Coordinates of C-alpha atoms in Angstrom, one line a residue:
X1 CA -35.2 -19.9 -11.0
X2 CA -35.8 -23.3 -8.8
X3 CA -31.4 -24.1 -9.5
X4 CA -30.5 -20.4 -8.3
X5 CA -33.1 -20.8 -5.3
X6 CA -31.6 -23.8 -4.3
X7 CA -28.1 -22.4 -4.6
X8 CA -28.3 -19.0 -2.4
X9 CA -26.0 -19.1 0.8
X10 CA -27.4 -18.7 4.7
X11 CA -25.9 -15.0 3.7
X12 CA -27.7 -14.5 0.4
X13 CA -30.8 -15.8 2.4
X14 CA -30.7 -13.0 4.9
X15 CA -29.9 -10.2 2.6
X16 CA -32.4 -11.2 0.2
X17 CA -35.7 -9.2 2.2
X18 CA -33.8 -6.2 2.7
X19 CA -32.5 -5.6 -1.3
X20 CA -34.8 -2.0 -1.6
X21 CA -32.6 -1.0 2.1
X22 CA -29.1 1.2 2.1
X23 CA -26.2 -0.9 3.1
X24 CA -25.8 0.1 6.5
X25 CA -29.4 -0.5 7.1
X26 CA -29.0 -4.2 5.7
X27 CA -26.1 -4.8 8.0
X28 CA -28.1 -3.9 11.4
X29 CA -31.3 -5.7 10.0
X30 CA -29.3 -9.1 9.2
X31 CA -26.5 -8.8 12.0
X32 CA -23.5 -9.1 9.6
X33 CA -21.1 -6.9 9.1
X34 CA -20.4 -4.9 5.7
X35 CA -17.6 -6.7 4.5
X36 CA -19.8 -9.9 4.7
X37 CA -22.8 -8.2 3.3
X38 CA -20.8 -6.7 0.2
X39 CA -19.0 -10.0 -0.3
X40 CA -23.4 -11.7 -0.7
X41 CA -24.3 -8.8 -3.1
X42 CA -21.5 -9.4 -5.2
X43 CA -22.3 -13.4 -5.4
X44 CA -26.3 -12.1 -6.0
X45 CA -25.0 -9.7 -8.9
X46 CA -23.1 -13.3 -10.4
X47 CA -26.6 -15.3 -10.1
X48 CA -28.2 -12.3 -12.0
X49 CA -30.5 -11.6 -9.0
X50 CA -29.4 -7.8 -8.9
X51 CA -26.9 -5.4 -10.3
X52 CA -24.3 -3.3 -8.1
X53 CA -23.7 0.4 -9.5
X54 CA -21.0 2.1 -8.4
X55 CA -21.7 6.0 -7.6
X56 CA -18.4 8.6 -6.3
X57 CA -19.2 11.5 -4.5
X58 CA -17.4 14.6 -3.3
X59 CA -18.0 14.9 0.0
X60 CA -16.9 18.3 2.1
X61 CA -15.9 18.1 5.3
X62 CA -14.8 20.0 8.0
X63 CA -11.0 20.4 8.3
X64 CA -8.5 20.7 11.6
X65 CA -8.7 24.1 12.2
X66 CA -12.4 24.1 10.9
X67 CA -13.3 22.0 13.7
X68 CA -11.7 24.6 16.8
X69 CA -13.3 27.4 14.6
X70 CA -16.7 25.6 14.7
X71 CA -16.0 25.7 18.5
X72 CA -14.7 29.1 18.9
X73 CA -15.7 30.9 15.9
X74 CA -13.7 31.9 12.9
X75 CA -10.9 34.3 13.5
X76 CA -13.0 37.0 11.9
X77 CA -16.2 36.7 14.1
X78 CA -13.3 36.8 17.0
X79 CA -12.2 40.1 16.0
X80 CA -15.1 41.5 15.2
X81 CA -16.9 40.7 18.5
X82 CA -13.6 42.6 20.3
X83 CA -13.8 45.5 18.1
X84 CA -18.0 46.0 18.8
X85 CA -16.4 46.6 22.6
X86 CA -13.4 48.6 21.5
X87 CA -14.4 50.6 18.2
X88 CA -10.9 51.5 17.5
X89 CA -7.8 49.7 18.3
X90 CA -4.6 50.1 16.7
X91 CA -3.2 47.0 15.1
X92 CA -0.9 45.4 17.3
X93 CA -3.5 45.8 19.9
X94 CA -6.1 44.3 18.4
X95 CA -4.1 41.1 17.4
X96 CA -3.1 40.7 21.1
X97 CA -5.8 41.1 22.2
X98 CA -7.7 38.9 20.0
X99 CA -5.0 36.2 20.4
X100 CA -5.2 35.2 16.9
X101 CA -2.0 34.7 14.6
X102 CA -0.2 36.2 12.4
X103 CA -1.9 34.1 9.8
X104 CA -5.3 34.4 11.4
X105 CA -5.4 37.7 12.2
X106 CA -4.2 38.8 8.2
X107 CA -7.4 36.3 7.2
X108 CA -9.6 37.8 9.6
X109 CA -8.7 41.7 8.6
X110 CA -8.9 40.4 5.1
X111 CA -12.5 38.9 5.8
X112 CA -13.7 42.0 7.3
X113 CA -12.7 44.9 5.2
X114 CA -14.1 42.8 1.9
X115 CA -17.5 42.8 3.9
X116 CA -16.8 46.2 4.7
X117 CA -17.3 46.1 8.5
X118 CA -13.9 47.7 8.9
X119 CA -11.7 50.4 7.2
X120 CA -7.8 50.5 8.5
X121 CA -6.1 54.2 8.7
X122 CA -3.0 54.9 10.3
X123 CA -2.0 51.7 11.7
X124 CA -5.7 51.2 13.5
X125 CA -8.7 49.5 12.7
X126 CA -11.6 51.8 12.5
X127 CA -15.1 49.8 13.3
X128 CA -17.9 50.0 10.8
X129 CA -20.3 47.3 11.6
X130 CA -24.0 48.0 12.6
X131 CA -25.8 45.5 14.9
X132 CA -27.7 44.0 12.5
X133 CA -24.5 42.7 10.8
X134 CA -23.0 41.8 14.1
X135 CA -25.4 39.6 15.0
X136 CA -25.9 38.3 11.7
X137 CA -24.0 34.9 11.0
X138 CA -21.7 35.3 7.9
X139 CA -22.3 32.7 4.8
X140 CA -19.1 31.0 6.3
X141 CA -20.4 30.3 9.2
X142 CA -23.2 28.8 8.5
X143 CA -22.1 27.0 5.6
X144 CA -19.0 25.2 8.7
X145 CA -22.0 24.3 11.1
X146 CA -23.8 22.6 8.2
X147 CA -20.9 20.2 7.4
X148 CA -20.3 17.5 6.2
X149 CA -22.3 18.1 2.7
X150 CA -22.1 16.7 -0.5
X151 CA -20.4 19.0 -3.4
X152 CA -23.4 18.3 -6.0
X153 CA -26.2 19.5 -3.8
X154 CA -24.5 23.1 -2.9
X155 CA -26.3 25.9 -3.4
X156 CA -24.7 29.1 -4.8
X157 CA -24.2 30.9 -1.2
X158 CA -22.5 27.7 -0.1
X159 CA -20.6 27.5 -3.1
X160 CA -19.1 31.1 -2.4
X161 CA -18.4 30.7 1.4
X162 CA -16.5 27.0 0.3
X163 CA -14.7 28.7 -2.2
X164 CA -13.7 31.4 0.5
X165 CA -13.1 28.7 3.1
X166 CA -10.9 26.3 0.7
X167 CA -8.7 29.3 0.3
X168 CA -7.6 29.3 4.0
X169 CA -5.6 26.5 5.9
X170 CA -7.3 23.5 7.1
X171 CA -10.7 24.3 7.1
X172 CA -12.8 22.6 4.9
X173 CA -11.2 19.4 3.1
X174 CA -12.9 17.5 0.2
X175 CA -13.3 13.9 -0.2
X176 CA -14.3 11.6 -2.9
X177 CA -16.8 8.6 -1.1
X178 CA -17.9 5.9 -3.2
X179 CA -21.4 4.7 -2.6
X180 CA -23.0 1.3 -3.8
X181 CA -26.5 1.1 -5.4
X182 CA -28.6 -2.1 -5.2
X183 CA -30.9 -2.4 -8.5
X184 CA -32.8 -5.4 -8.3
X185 CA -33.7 -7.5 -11.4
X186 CA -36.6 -8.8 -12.9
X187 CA -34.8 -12.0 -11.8
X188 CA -34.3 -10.7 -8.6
X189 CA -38.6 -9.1 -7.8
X190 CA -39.6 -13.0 -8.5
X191 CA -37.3 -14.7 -5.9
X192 CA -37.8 -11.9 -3.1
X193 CA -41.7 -12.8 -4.0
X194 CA -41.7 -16.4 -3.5
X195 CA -40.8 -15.8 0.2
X196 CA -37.5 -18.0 0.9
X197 CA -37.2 -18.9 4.3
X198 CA -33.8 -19.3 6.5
X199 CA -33.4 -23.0 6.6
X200 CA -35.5 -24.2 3.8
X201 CA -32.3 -26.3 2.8
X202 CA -29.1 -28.2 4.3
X203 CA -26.3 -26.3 4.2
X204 CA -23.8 -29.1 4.6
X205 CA -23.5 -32.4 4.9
X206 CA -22.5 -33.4 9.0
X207 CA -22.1 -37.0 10.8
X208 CA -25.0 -36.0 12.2
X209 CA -27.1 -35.4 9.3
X210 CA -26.1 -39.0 8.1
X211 CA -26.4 -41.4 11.4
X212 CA -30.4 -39.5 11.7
X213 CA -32.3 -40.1 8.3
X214 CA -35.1 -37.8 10.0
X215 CA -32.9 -34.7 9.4
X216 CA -32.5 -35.3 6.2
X217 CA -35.2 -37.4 4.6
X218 CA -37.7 -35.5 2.4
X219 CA -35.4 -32.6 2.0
X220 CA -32.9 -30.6 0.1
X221 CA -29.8 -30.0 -0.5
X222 CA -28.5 -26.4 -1.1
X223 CA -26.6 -26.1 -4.4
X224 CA -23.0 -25.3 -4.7
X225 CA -22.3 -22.7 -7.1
X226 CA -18.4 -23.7 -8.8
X227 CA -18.8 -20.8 -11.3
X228 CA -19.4 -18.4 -8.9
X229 CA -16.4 -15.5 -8.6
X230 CA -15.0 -15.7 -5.3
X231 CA -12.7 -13.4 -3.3
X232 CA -8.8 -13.0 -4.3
X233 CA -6.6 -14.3 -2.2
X234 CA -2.8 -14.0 -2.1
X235 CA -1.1 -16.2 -0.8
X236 CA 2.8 -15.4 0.7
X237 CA 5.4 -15.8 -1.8
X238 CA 8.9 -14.6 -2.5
X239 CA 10.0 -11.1 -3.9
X240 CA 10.3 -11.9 -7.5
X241 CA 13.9 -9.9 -7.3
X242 CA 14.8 -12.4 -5.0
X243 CA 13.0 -15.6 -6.9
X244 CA 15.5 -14.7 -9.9
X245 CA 18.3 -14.8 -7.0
X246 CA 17.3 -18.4 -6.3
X247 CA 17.0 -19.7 -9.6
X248 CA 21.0 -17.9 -10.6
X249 CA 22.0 -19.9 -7.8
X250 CA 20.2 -23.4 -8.6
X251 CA 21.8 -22.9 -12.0
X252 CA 25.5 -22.6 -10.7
X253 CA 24.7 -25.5 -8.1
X254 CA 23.7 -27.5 -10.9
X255 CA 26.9 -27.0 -12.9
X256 CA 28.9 -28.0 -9.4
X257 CA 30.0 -24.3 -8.5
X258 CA 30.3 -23.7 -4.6
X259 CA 28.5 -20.8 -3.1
X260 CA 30.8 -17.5 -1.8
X261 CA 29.7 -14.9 0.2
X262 CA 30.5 -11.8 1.9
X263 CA 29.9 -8.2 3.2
X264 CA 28.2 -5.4 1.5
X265 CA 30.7 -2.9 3.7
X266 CA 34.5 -3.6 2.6
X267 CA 37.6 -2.0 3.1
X268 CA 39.7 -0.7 0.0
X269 CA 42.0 -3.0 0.5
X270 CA 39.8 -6.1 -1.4
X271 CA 37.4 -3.7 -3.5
X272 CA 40.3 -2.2 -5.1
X273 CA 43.9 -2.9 -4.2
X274 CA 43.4 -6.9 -4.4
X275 CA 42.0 -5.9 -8.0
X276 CA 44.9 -4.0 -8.9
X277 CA 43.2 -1.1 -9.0
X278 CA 45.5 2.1 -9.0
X279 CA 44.8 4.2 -5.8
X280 CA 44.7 7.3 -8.0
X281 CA 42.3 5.9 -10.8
X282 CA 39.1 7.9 -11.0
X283 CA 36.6 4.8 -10.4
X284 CA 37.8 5.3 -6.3
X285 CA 36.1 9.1 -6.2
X286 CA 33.2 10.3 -4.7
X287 CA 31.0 10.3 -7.5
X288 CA 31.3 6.8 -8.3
X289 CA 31.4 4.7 -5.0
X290 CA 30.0 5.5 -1.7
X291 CA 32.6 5.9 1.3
X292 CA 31.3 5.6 4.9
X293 CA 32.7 8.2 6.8
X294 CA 34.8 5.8 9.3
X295 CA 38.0 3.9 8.2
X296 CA 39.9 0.7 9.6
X297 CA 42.4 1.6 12.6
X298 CA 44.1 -1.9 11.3
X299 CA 43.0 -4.3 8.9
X300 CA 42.9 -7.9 10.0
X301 CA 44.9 -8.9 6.8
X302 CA 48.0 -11.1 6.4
X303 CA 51.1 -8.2 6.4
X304 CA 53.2 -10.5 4.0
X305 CA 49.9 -9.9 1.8
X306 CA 49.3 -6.7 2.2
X307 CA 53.7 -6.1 1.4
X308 CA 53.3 -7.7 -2.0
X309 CA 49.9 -6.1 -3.2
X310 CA 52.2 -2.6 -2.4
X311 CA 54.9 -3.9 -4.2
X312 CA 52.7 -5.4 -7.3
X313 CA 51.0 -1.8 -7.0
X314 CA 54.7 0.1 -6.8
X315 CA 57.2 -1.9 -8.9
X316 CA 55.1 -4.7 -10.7
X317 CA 55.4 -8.5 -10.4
X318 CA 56.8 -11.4 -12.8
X319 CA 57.1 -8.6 -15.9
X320 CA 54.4 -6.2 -14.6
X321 CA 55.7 -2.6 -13.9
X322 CA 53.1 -1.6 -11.6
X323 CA 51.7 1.8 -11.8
X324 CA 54.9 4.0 -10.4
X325 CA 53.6 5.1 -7.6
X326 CA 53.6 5.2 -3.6
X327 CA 51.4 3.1 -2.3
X328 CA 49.3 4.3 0.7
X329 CA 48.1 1.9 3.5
X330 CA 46.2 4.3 4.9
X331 CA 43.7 4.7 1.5
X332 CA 43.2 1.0 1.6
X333 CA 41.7 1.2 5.3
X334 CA 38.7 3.1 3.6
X335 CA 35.4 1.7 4.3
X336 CA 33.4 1.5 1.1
X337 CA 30.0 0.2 0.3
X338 CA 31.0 -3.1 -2.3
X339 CA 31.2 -1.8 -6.1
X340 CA 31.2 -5.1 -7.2
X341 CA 30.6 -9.1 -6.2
X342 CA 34.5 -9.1 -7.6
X343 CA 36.1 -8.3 -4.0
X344 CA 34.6 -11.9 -2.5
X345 CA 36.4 -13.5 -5.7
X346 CA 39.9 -12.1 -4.1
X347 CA 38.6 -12.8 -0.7
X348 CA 38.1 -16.6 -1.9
X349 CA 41.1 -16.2 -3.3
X350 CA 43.7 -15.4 -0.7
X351 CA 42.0 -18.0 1.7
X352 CA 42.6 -20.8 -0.6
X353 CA 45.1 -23.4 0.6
X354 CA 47.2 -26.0 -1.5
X355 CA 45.4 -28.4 -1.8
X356 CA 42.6 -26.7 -3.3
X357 CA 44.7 -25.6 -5.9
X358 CA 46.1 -28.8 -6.6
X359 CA 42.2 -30.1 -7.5
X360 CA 40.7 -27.0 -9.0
X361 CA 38.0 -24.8 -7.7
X362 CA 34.7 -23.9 -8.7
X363 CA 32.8 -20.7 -7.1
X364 CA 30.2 -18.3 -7.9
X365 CA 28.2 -15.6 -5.7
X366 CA 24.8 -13.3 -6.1
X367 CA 25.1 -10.0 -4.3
X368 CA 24.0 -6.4 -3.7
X369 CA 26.2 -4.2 -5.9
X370 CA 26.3 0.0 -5.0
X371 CA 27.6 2.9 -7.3
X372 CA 26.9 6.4 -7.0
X373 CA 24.6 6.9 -9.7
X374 CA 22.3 9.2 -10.4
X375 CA 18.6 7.5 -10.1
X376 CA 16.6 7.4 -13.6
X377 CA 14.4 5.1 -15.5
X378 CA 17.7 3.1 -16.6
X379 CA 19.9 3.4 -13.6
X380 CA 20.2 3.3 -10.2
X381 CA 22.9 3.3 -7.4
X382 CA 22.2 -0.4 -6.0
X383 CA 21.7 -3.8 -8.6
X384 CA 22.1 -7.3 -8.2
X385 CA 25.6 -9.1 -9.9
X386 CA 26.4 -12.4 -10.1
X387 CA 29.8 -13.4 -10.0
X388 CA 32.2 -16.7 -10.8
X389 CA 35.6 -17.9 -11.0
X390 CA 37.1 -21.0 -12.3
X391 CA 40.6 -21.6 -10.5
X392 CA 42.7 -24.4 -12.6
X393 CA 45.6 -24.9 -13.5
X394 CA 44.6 -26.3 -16.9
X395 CA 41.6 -23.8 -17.5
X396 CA 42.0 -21.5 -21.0
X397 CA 40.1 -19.2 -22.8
X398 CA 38.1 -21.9 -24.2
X399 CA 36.5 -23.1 -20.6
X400 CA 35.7 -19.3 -20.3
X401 CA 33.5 -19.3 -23.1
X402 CA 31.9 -22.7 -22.2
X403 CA 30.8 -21.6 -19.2
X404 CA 29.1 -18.3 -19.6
X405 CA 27.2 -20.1 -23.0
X406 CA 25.9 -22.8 -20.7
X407 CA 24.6 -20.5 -18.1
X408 CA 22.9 -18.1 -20.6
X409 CA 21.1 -21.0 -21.9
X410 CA 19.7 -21.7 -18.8
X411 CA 19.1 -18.7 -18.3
X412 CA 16.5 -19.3 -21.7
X413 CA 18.8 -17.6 -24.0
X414 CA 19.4 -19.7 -27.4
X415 CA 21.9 -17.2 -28.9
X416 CA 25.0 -16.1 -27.2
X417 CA 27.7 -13.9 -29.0
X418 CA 30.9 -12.8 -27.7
X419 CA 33.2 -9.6 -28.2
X420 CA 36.9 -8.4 -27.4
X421 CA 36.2 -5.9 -24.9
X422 CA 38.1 -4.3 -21.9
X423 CA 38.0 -4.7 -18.1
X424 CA 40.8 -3.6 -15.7
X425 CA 41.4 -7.4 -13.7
X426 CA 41.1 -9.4 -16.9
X427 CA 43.6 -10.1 -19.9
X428 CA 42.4 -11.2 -22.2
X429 CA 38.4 -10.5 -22.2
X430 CA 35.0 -10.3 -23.5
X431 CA 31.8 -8.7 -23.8
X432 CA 28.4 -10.9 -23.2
X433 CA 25.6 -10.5 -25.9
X434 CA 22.5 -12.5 -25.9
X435 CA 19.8 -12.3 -28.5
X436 CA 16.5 -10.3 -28.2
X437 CA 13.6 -13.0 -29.9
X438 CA 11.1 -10.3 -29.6
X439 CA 12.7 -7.4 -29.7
X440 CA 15.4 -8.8 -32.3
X441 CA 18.5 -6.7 -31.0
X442 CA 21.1 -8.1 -29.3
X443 CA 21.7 -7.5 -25.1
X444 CA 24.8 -6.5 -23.2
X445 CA 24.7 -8.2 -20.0
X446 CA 28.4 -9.0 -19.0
X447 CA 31.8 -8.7 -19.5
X448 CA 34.3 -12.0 -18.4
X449 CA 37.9 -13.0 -18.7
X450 CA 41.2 -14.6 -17.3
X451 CA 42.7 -12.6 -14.2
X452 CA 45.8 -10.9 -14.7
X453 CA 48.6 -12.3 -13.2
X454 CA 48.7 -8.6 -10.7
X455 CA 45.8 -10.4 -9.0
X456 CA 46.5 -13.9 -9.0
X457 CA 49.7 -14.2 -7.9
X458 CA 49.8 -11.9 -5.0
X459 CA 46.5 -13.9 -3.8
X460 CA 47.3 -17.4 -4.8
X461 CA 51.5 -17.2 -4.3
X462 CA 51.8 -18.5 -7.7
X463 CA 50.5 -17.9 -11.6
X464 CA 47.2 -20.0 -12.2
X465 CA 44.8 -19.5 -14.8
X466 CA 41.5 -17.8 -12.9
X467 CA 38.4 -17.6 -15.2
X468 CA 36.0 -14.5 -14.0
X469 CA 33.0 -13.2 -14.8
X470 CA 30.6 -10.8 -13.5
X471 CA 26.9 -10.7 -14.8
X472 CA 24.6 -7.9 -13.7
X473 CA 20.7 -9.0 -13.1
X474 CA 18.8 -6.3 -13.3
X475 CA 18.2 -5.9 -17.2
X476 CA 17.6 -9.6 -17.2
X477 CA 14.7 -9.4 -14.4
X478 CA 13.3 -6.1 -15.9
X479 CA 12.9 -7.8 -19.3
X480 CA 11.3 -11.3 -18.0
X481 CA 8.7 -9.5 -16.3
X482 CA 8.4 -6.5 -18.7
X483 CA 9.4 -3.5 -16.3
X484 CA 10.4 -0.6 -18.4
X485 CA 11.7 1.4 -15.0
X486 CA 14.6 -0.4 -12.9
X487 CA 12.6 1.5 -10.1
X488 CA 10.0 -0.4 -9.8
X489 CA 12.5 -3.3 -8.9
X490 CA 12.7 -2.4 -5.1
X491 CA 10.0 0.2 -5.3
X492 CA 7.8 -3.1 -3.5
X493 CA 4.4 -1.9 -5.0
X494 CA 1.8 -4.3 -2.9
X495 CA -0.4 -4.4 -5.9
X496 CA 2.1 -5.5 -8.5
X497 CA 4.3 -7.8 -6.1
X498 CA 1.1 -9.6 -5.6
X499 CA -0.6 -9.5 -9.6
X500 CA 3.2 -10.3 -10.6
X501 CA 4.1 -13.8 -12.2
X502 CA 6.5 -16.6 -10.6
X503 CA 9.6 -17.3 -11.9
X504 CA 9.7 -19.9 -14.5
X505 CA 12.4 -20.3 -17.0

């Protein structure tokens, strides 16, 4: 008992005499305020000085239109004390008259004929009441001038006039209040007995305290607790979404990859017609990508550019046929929210110079992706893509591979498999798979390949070997930190952004 003495705070000290008080009490006895005073009873609960029990209790209290009613009587008691001057009124009049609402004056009616104070013939009301009912107050009265109660000590005639008030709009409202109680231990009763006094020991050790032996000499110390739970505290930190941005991008630095960037609005032009993409091919609709309701007057494009994607798009190039069509201008001013990271890659492309090719380039971005989905569990209409491209004139099919394997196992994945597989820029190309350890399946997470030559040479003026990948991040985040709903990637929870892990591969 001496150790815990000697360990209990300035705080502890002054809450100590008034343990047997309510909490509000114990904040105007020892001046703090009840965030400080709950913080000392949970350190006295740790040194086994007391225990903390947690009581919920429904409270009812009195609602928006409860508290006019309170003022100027329930629509009912309105009525009625127009009809005691009136006797008979028809009902049109008496709702004008009483002022009341359609809504009111229905409830009030209703009110009145179950209490049988009224009867309604012909379109009037017909007044019943005698004066002793009058001036008697209904249960529902005096059940609204009695509030706020608590739900467990309700007796049956307030039970029945809450039950008829909670069926009418904003009257009465119920509300759950949690309530602390202090239980002192055994522990506890001898400590509050031995009569601690504020001051009894040094609270900290001060330059004063030291050059003065007279402050100090002959007495104590107070303990420090180190066991002792203290209060959370979270400290500001990245989104993880955008922690697994950071480390994709540290992993492409590493392997020398330049960073490319660009809008999340685009025209056509580079989201689909640098991409060969046909104008009529069912991926441009509504139901997959989102248009913005404006388009380009002119696009700031080179026109000896824009002439050959038409005629790669019309006739072919270098053995290509094309797709035998006309080629609008006009559909490639469309403004679009970005499908995929793939339109920087043409972007990066076209605004390569000579040299560049002559060396070889390296380039990867991370981005928003959109598509019109509709929102589940599994899908959604925005994710995160990362994107790369490998422009050389000795690259092959071989480099490709290399690549995405090294990447993966950064990412922490040991086992990489790769498929044939179809995508509309690349010939030829591949699926991604990584292997589950846990869940023992194998993962699609990309598809990668060497542009077609559609693409390249219309950006680059000439047939080089482009590796291209595009990796989507999403199932990869959800399965580090264990999220079975892709919603709760950007649904920015304050509770789990702050209980959720870093990112550490």
């Amino acid at each position: 008992m001496k150790k815990i003495i000697e360990s209990l705070s300035p705080n502890e000290r002054k809450v100590l005499p008034y343990l047997n008080d309510e909490i509000s009490e114990i904040c105007k006895k020892t001046n703090l305020d009840k965030t400080s005073v709950l913080r000392t009873l949970d350190y006295l609960q740790n040194k086994k000085i007391i225990n903390l029990v947690q009581e919920k209790k429904k409270i009812i209290e009195i609602g928006v239109n409860g508290a006019l009613y309170r003022k100027k009587g329930l629509p009912e008691r309105r009525l009625l004390n127009l009809l005691n001057e009136k006797r008979i009124l028809s009902l049109n009049e008496a709702q004008k008259e009483s002022s009341l609402s359609n809504e009111e004056f229905k409830a009030a009616l209703g009110a009145l004929k179950k209490k049988a104070l009224i009867e309604l013939k012909n379109q009037k009301i017909i007044f019943n009441a005698k004066k002793e009912e009058i001036s008697k107050k209904s249960l529902e009265e005096s059940f609204l001038e009695s509030l706020p109660l608590e739900y467990h000590l309700l007796s049956p005639e307030q039970m029945f006039a809450l039950k008829s008030l909670q069926n009418r709009k904003d009257i009465v409202q119920m509300k759950e209040e949690k309530t602390i109680k202090i239980e002192i231990t055994t522990l506890g009763e001898e400590i509050m007995k031995s009569g601690i006094k504020e001051g009894d020991l040094i609270e900290q050790v001060t330059s004063e305290i030291l050059g003065n032996e007279k402050l100090w000499k002959g007495k104590k110390f107070r303990r420090y607790d180190v066991t002792s739970k203290v209060p959370d505290i979270f400290g500001g930190k990245k989104h993880f979404v955008n922690q697994a941005k950071d480390y994709v991008k540290k992993i492409w630095l590493e392997m020398g990859f330049k960073e490319m960037t660009g809008n999340i609005v685009q025209n056509s032009f580079w989201n689909f017609d640098a991409l060969f993409t046909a104008q009529d091919h069912p991926v441009r609709e509504m139901q997959d990508t989102f248009f913005l309701d404006k388009k380009l007057s002119e696009m700031e494009i080179d026109k000896k550019l824009i002439k050959t994607i038409k005629q790669t798009h019309e006739i072919g190039i270098k053995g290509s046929k094309g797709w035998r069509y006309f080629w609008n201008e006009e559909e490639a001013k469309k403004l679009v929210l970005r499908t995929h990271t793939t339109c920087i890659s043409a972007q990066t492309l076209a605004n390569l110079k000579k040299e560049d090719l002559i060396k070889g380039q390296k380039f990867f971005a991370v981005g928003k992706c959109f598509r019109n989905e509709t929102v589940d569990w599994s899908h959604g209409f925005e994710f995160y893509q990362t994107e790369g491209i490998v422009i050389d004139k000795n690259a092959n099919f071989r480099h490709l591979l290399g690549y995405l394997k090294q990447f993966y196992k950064k990412m922490g994945f040991e086992k990489i498999r790769f498929r044939p597989g179809y995508f509309p820029y690349t010939e030829p190309s591949v699926e991604v798979d990584v292997f589950h350890p846990e869940r023992k399946v194998w993962l699609e997470l990309g598809g990668a390949g060497i542009f077609r030559p559609e693409i390249t040479i219309p950006l680059l003026g000439q047939d080089i070997p482009v590796l291209a990948w595009g990796q989507g991040m999403d199932r990869i985040i959800m399965d580090y930190y264990k999220i079975k709903d892709l919603r709760e990637l950007y649904k920015n929870n304050i509770k789990q952004l702050r209980k959720i892990k870093w990112w550490m591969k």
